[in-house]
Each structure stands twice: as structure tokens, then as C-alpha cells.
Tab-separated table of C-alpha atoms in Angstrom:
chain	number	residue	atom	x	y	z
A	432	MET	CA	-28.789	28.678	-84.673
A	433	LYS	CA	-32.307	27.995	-83.569
A	434	THR	CA	-34.689	30.774	-84.555
A	435	LYS	CA	-38.058	31.271	-82.928
A	436	LEU	CA	-40.779	32.694	-85.130
A	437	ILE	CA	-43.645	33.697	-82.887
A	438	SER	CA	-46.447	35.894	-84.103
A	439	SER	CA	-50.071	36.460	-83.203
A	440	LEU	CA	-52.922	38.310	-84.833
A	441	VAL	CA	-54.654	40.670	-82.409
A	442	ALA	CA	-57.168	43.292	-83.537
A	443	GLY	CA	-55.882	43.074	-87.054
A	444	CYS	CA	-52.230	43.639	-86.064
A	445	VAL	CA	-49.385	41.154	-86.315
A	446	PHE	CA	-46.953	41.161	-83.389
A	447	ILE	CA	-43.558	39.656	-84.062
A	448	SER	CA	-41.370	38.342	-81.265
A	449	PRO	CA	-37.989	40.070	-80.823
A	450	PHE	CA	-36.465	36.653	-81.582
A	451	THR	CA	-37.259	37.234	-85.261
A	452	TYR	CA	-34.855	40.184	-85.579
A	453	ALA	CA	-32.329	39.728	-88.368
A	454	ASN	CA	-29.065	38.360	-86.956
A	455	TYR	CA	-30.402	38.101	-83.392
A	456	PHE	CA	-28.915	35.248	-81.404
A	457	LYS	CA	-28.721	33.930	-77.874
A	458	ASP	CA	-26.538	30.930	-77.108
A	459	ASN	CA	-27.126	29.414	-73.664
A	460	PHE	CA	-24.137	27.108	-74.216
A	461	SER	CA	-26.177	24.075	-73.163
A	462	TRP	CA	-23.793	21.117	-73.538
A	463	GLY	CA	-21.466	23.232	-75.666
A	464	TYR	CA	-21.580	26.092	-78.138
A	465	ASP	CA	-23.707	26.426	-81.280
A	466	ASN	CA	-21.513	25.723	-84.324
A	467	ALA	CA	-23.838	27.848	-86.459
A	468	ILE	CA	-22.873	30.885	-84.357
A	469	TRP	CA	-19.292	30.223	-83.223
A	470	ASN	CA	-16.016	28.718	-84.266
A	471	ALA	CA	-13.309	27.700	-81.818
A	472	ARG	CA	-10.074	29.346	-82.883
A	473	SER	CA	-6.714	27.704	-83.371
A	474	GLY	CA	-3.357	29.486	-83.708
A	475	ASP	CA	-2.511	32.584	-81.675
A	476	ASN	CA	-2.768	36.370	-81.756
A	477	GLY	CA	0.810	37.228	-80.819
A	478	SER	CA	2.407	39.322	-78.101
A	479	PRO	CA	1.513	40.363	-75.423
A	480	PHE	CA	-0.453	37.124	-75.188
A	481	GLY	CA	1.515	33.949	-74.634
A	482	CYS	CA	-0.751	31.022	-75.464
A	483	GLU	CA	-1.961	28.935	-78.384
A	484	PHE	CA	-5.706	28.696	-78.967
A	485	SER	CA	-6.962	25.121	-78.606
A	486	PRO	CA	-10.588	23.992	-79.075
A	487	ALA	CA	-9.840	21.257	-76.526
A	488	MET	CA	-9.662	23.956	-73.832
A	489	ILE	CA	-13.411	24.629	-74.203
A	490	LYS	CA	-15.372	22.386	-71.828
A	491	PRO	CA	-19.174	21.954	-72.038
A	492	SER	CA	-21.614	21.487	-69.197
A	493	GLN	CA	-25.373	21.197	-68.915
A	494	GLN	CA	-25.627	24.993	-68.726
A	495	GLY	CA	-22.669	27.084	-69.816
A	496	ILE	CA	-19.140	26.470	-71.039
A	497	THR	CA	-15.731	26.822	-69.406
A	498	LEU	CA	-12.804	28.284	-71.352
A	499	SER	CA	-9.539	27.168	-69.778
A	500	LEU	CA	-5.829	27.790	-70.091
A	501	SER	CA	-2.946	25.593	-69.021
A	502	GLN	CA	0.624	24.818	-70.120
A	503	GLY	CA	0.577	27.240	-73.055
A	504	ALA	CA	-2.909	26.375	-74.352
A	505	CYS	CA	-5.871	28.752	-74.040
A	506	ALA	CA	-9.311	29.269	-75.567
A	507	GLU	CA	-11.301	31.652	-77.733
A	508	LEU	CA	-14.660	31.532	-79.494
A	509	GLN	CA	-15.207	33.836	-82.465
A	510	SER	CA	-18.536	34.440	-84.184
A	511	ASN	CA	-18.896	33.129	-87.723
A	512	ASN	CA	-20.839	36.220	-88.803
A	513	PHE	CA	-20.362	39.966	-88.548
A	514	TYR	CA	-22.730	42.140	-86.525
A	515	GLY	CA	-23.640	45.820	-86.492
A	516	PHE	CA	-25.051	48.273	-83.971
A	517	GLY	CA	-26.930	46.681	-81.077
A	518	LYS	CA	-26.528	45.099	-77.655
A	519	VAL	CA	-23.871	42.502	-76.849
A	520	GLN	CA	-24.386	40.942	-73.431
A	521	GLY	CA	-23.697	37.803	-71.453
A	522	SER	CA	-22.892	36.242	-68.097
A	523	VAL	CA	-19.330	35.459	-67.066
A	524	LYS	CA	-17.383	34.401	-63.989
A	525	SER	CA	-13.595	34.130	-63.855
A	526	GLY	CA	-10.891	32.641	-61.693
A	527	ASN	CA	-8.298	34.729	-59.866
A	528	THR	CA	-5.090	33.860	-61.745
A	529	GLN	CA	-2.753	36.825	-62.176
A	530	GLY	CA	-1.699	37.647	-65.732
A	531	THR	CA	-4.891	36.319	-67.372
A	532	VAL	CA	-7.831	37.973	-69.091
A	533	SER	CA	-11.370	36.875	-69.886
A	534	SER	CA	-13.453	39.014	-72.199
A	535	ILE	CA	-16.644	39.698	-74.085
A	536	PHE	CA	-15.699	41.916	-77.004
A	537	THR	CA	-16.167	42.927	-80.618
A	538	TYR	CA	-13.276	43.003	-83.081
A	539	THR	CA	-12.648	43.678	-86.759
A	540	SER	CA	-9.598	44.945	-88.671
A	541	TRP	CA	-7.671	44.734	-91.924
A	542	TRP	CA	-7.477	40.978	-91.326
A	543	ASP	CA	-11.187	40.886	-92.171
A	544	SER	CA	-11.133	43.421	-95.001
A	545	PRO	CA	-8.000	45.035	-96.529
A	546	GLY	CA	-7.736	48.687	-95.573
A	547	ARG	CA	-10.218	48.403	-92.701
A	548	ALA	CA	-9.186	49.946	-89.385
A	549	TRP	CA	-8.828	47.909	-86.199
A	550	GLN	CA	-12.055	48.588	-84.277
A	551	GLU	CA	-12.763	46.970	-80.895
A	552	ILE	CA	-15.173	47.367	-77.974
A	553	ASP	CA	-14.183	45.534	-74.784
A	554	ILE	CA	-15.471	44.122	-71.535
A	555	GLU	CA	-12.443	42.567	-69.821
A	556	LEU	CA	-11.797	40.937	-66.451
A	557	LEU	CA	-8.151	40.956	-65.363
A	558	PRO	CA	-7.279	39.503	-61.938
A	559	SER	CA	-4.068	41.574	-61.966
A	560	LEU	CA	-6.270	44.687	-61.687
A	561	GLY	CA	-8.481	43.315	-58.910
A	562	ASN	CA	-12.268	43.397	-58.769
A	563	VAL	CA	-12.812	45.778	-61.688
A	564	VAL	CA	-14.246	45.558	-65.164
A	565	HIS	CA	-11.890	47.024	-67.772
A	566	THR	CA	-13.831	48.855	-70.495
A	567	ASN	CA	-12.133	49.988	-73.665
A	568	VAL	CA	-12.529	51.134	-77.258
A	569	ILE	CA	-9.583	50.561	-79.618
A	570	TYR	CA	-8.894	52.172	-82.977
A	571	GLN	CA	-5.940	51.823	-85.334
A	572	PRO	CA	-5.919	52.430	-89.099
A	573	GLN	CA	-3.906	49.926	-91.114
A	574	GLY	CA	-0.278	51.026	-90.766
A	575	GLY	CA	-1.298	53.858	-88.438
A	576	THR	CA	-1.225	54.842	-84.778
A	577	TYR	CA	-2.883	52.731	-82.073
A	578	GLN	CA	-5.362	54.585	-79.857
A	579	SER	CA	-7.504	53.401	-76.958
A	580	TRP	CA	-10.017	54.853	-74.510
A	581	GLU	CA	-9.788	52.800	-71.311
A	582	LYS	CA	-11.591	52.986	-67.998
A	583	ASP	CA	-11.724	50.590	-65.040
A	584	ILE	CA	-14.923	50.385	-62.984
A	585	ASP	CA	-14.900	49.003	-59.427
A	586	LEU	CA	-17.479	46.218	-59.149
A	587	SER	CA	-17.699	46.267	-55.357
A	588	GLN	CA	-19.946	49.365	-55.524
A	589	PHE	CA	-22.575	47.108	-57.130
A	590	GLY	CA	-22.205	44.342	-54.532
A	591	LEU	CA	-20.435	42.079	-57.036
A	592	ASP	CA	-17.129	40.268	-57.411
A	593	TYR	CA	-16.590	38.484	-60.739
A	594	ARG	CA	-14.394	35.902	-58.974
A	595	GLU	CA	-17.343	34.928	-56.758
A	596	ASN	CA	-20.465	36.032	-58.655
A	597	LEU	CA	-21.766	35.319	-62.130
A	598	LEU	CA	-21.598	38.764	-63.739
A	599	THR	CA	-24.355	39.675	-66.216
A	600	ILE	CA	-22.889	42.498	-68.259
A	601	GLY	CA	-22.982	44.060	-71.711
A	602	PHE	CA	-22.738	47.138	-73.885
A	603	ASP	CA	-25.195	48.948	-76.144
A	604	TRP	CA	-23.447	50.194	-79.303
A	605	SER	CA	-25.001	52.742	-81.665
A	606	SER	CA	-23.878	55.217	-84.321
A	607	ASN	CA	-23.121	57.880	-81.688
A	608	SER	CA	-22.856	56.240	-78.249
A	609	ILE	CA	-21.575	53.155	-76.416
A	610	ARG	CA	-23.087	52.400	-73.011
A	611	TRP	CA	-21.617	49.677	-70.791
A	612	TYR	CA	-24.000	48.256	-68.167
A	613	LEU	CA	-24.455	45.386	-65.721
A	614	TYR	CA	-27.046	43.956	-63.355
A	615	ASP	CA	-26.192	44.575	-59.709
A	616	ALA	CA	-26.596	42.216	-56.741
A	617	GLN	CA	-30.306	43.127	-56.562
A	618	GLY	CA	-30.850	42.459	-60.267
A	619	ASN	CA	-31.147	46.125	-61.240
A	620	GLU	CA	-29.532	47.393	-64.440
A	621	GLN	CA	-26.748	49.882	-63.738
A	622	THR	CA	-24.882	52.006	-66.268
A	623	LEU	CA	-21.111	51.655	-65.917
A	624	ARG	CA	-19.877	54.096	-68.513
A	625	VAL	CA	-21.032	55.999	-71.607
A	626	LEU	CA	-18.846	57.202	-74.484
A	627	TYR	CA	-20.066	59.420	-77.301
A	628	LYS	CA	-18.948	60.152	-80.832
A	629	ASP	CA	-17.500	63.672	-81.093
A	630	ASN	CA	-20.320	66.054	-81.946
A	631	GLY	CA	-18.093	68.315	-84.018
A	632	ASP	CA	-18.315	71.377	-81.755
A	633	GLY	CA	-14.537	71.805	-81.767
A	634	HIS	CA	-14.124	70.513	-78.215
A	635	LEU	CA	-13.411	66.862	-77.413
A	636	ALA	CA	-14.984	66.119	-74.027
A	637	GLU	CA	-13.639	63.495	-71.634
A	638	ASN	CA	-16.461	61.134	-72.578
A	639	GLU	CA	-16.094	61.631	-76.358
A	640	ILE	CA	-14.134	59.807	-79.054
A	641	PRO	CA	-12.999	61.506	-82.283
A	642	ALA	CA	-15.464	60.870	-85.084
A	643	TYR	CA	-12.784	59.230	-87.261
A	644	ALA	CA	-12.173	56.609	-84.550
A	645	TRP	CA	-15.794	55.661	-83.895
A	646	PRO	CA	-16.414	51.917	-84.477
A	647	MET	CA	-18.675	51.767	-87.527
A	648	ASP	CA	-17.962	48.535	-89.409
A	649	ASN	CA	-19.768	45.262	-88.852
A	650	THR	CA	-17.695	43.178	-86.483
A	651	LYS	CA	-17.067	39.742	-85.013
A	652	ILE	CA	-18.161	38.936	-81.438
A	653	MET	CA	-15.644	37.026	-79.300
A	654	ILE	CA	-15.178	35.512	-75.849
A	655	ASN	CA	-11.872	34.247	-74.475
A	656	GLN	CA	-9.537	33.104	-71.735
A	657	TRP	CA	-5.914	34.129	-72.408
A	658	ASN	CA	-2.680	34.643	-70.491
A	659	GLY	CA	0.088	37.189	-71.002
A	660	ASP	CA	3.596	36.453	-72.313
A	661	ASN	CA	5.471	38.517	-69.680
A	662	SER	CA	6.861	40.850	-72.315
A	663	THR	CA	7.246	44.528	-71.440
A	664	GLU	CA	3.790	45.226	-72.844
A	665	GLY	CA	2.450	42.074	-71.192
A	666	TYR	CA	3.479	43.302	-67.740
A	667	TYR	CA	1.087	46.205	-68.281
A	668	PHE	CA	-1.653	44.123	-69.866
A	669	PRO	CA	-2.760	41.563	-68.759
A	670	GLY	CA	-0.083	41.577	-66.016
A	671	GLN	CA	2.703	39.226	-64.968
A	672	TYR	CA	1.744	35.594	-65.506
A	673	TYR	CA	3.248	32.908	-63.255
A	674	GLY	CA	2.171	29.830	-65.199
A	675	SER	CA	-0.846	28.712	-63.188
A	676	PRO	CA	-3.886	27.220	-64.948
A	677	SER	CA	-7.035	29.316	-65.095
A	678	TRP	CA	-10.605	29.366	-66.365
A	679	ALA	CA	-13.551	31.573	-67.292
A	680	TYR	CA	-17.153	30.357	-67.219
A	681	TYR	CA	-19.696	31.783	-69.684
A	682	ASP	CA	-23.380	31.138	-69.009
A	683	PHE	CA	-24.758	32.780	-72.168
A	684	ILE	CA	-23.995	35.339	-74.866
A	685	GLU	CA	-26.720	37.333	-76.601
A	686	TYR	CA	-26.751	39.823	-79.477
A	687	ILE	CA	-29.770	42.094	-79.975
A	688	PRO	CA	-29.678	44.227	-83.164
A	689	GLN	CA	-30.501	47.894	-82.899
């Protein structure tokens, strides 16, 4: 990862560029991905997804990378490091193949640390759902019950279609709120959704998550292009897959610590 250290002395004060923040990164994916930030996964993550991760399905270009899927092979990049509260944002455009999903998301679980709960924050594009962004928070303790807080937001209200436009989108994650946002067709930032940690007043509002389920642990950042396996669960998410190849293009991914 290239780190910029920019400072200047003005009137006796030192000003440090935001690029010096601990753990900050921005990968523009110029001619590929930065190996210091990402690793290309192999293997698979099981049902309801029906493909094997293959680094060969990640194609570089002068600006941006394409994650593809075809004939049972698909693609995922996973961060090497773990990250805490802050902004995760990027630009993505996806094809229109039913039964596929492309995502920008955070994930950690007992696979990372024994006894840790599954904690996930999602931005997902699913052609089976149409021109919407699927937002979600997932929580499951090891050996316990799976819970999720899902909401689909229609992108047409912002003059955007992720199958035609490069979507610049992200979420701002803190100790008591998660705000999803994007930049509309005019380049203005628009809030998509806000969830809050339960404030303990004895009433769980529609836009609140129980305190026990709030994502707190440092987490991996991931991007992907997967297809479903047409299992019963797969019909629901990511939808019936008919075997066609697909792709998702990522222009950049950036993490800004809180």
C-alpha cells in the first residue's frame, strides 16, 4: 500500500493530510489490485452460493478491475487486514445476470477468532431484485440464531441504474449508527438508510438494532461477484441462476477510519 505523508508548517501548526490516518487506504485498481491490501480468495463459501473462487476471474485494466463468473468459477477479494469504525466506499457497476450478486461488504466471524459472532454490513446488487441496492446487517453468535436487518432502496429515485451507471456508494459505521449513502446523478451525496444501536429505552424502533447484535469487532473488507446454487435458500437470495456468465466492475475501494 502506498502511503502519502504530506504535512506543512503554517503559523506554527503542523497540518497532516488525511492520507496519514492509521489503516487508511484507497485502491484505484490501476492495472490490478494492491497485494498489500487484498488477497484473491480460492475455495468457496458454501450454499446458497454455487461457485468456486478463482483468482483467474479477476481481470485488470488501466483503471479498475472486473470480477467475473463463468462455468462454476467466480471471484472475491478479501482484505489482508482488519478494520474498525469508519467509512467504506467505492464505485461499482454490474451486469444484469439473474441469480448473481456483487457486493461491497464487511465480514468477520468465528472463522477469524473462536467464539466471535458473525458480523456483517452489506451493500449488494442483485439483478434478480431489479434496480435496487440491498442493504443489510447480519448477526449470528457461534452456534446461535441467524438474524438480519434488510432493506432494499430503489436507485431510480436518484437517477441511477447500476447496470448502466458507475455507482459511487458506501456506508459510515460507528459505535452507534450505520449510514448508507451514495452520490446521485448530479454528484450530490444522498443518505439511503440509517440504522442505530438500541438506546436502551425499552423500545426497539424500526431503525434500531439490539445492542447485543451491533457490529463491534474489527472486520475484513470484501468485494465479490458470485452466483447462487439454486437451492431453496438460493432461490430467495441471490435468485434463480440460469448459468450465464456475468461480471462486476470496481473502479476503486476506499476505507477512511473514524
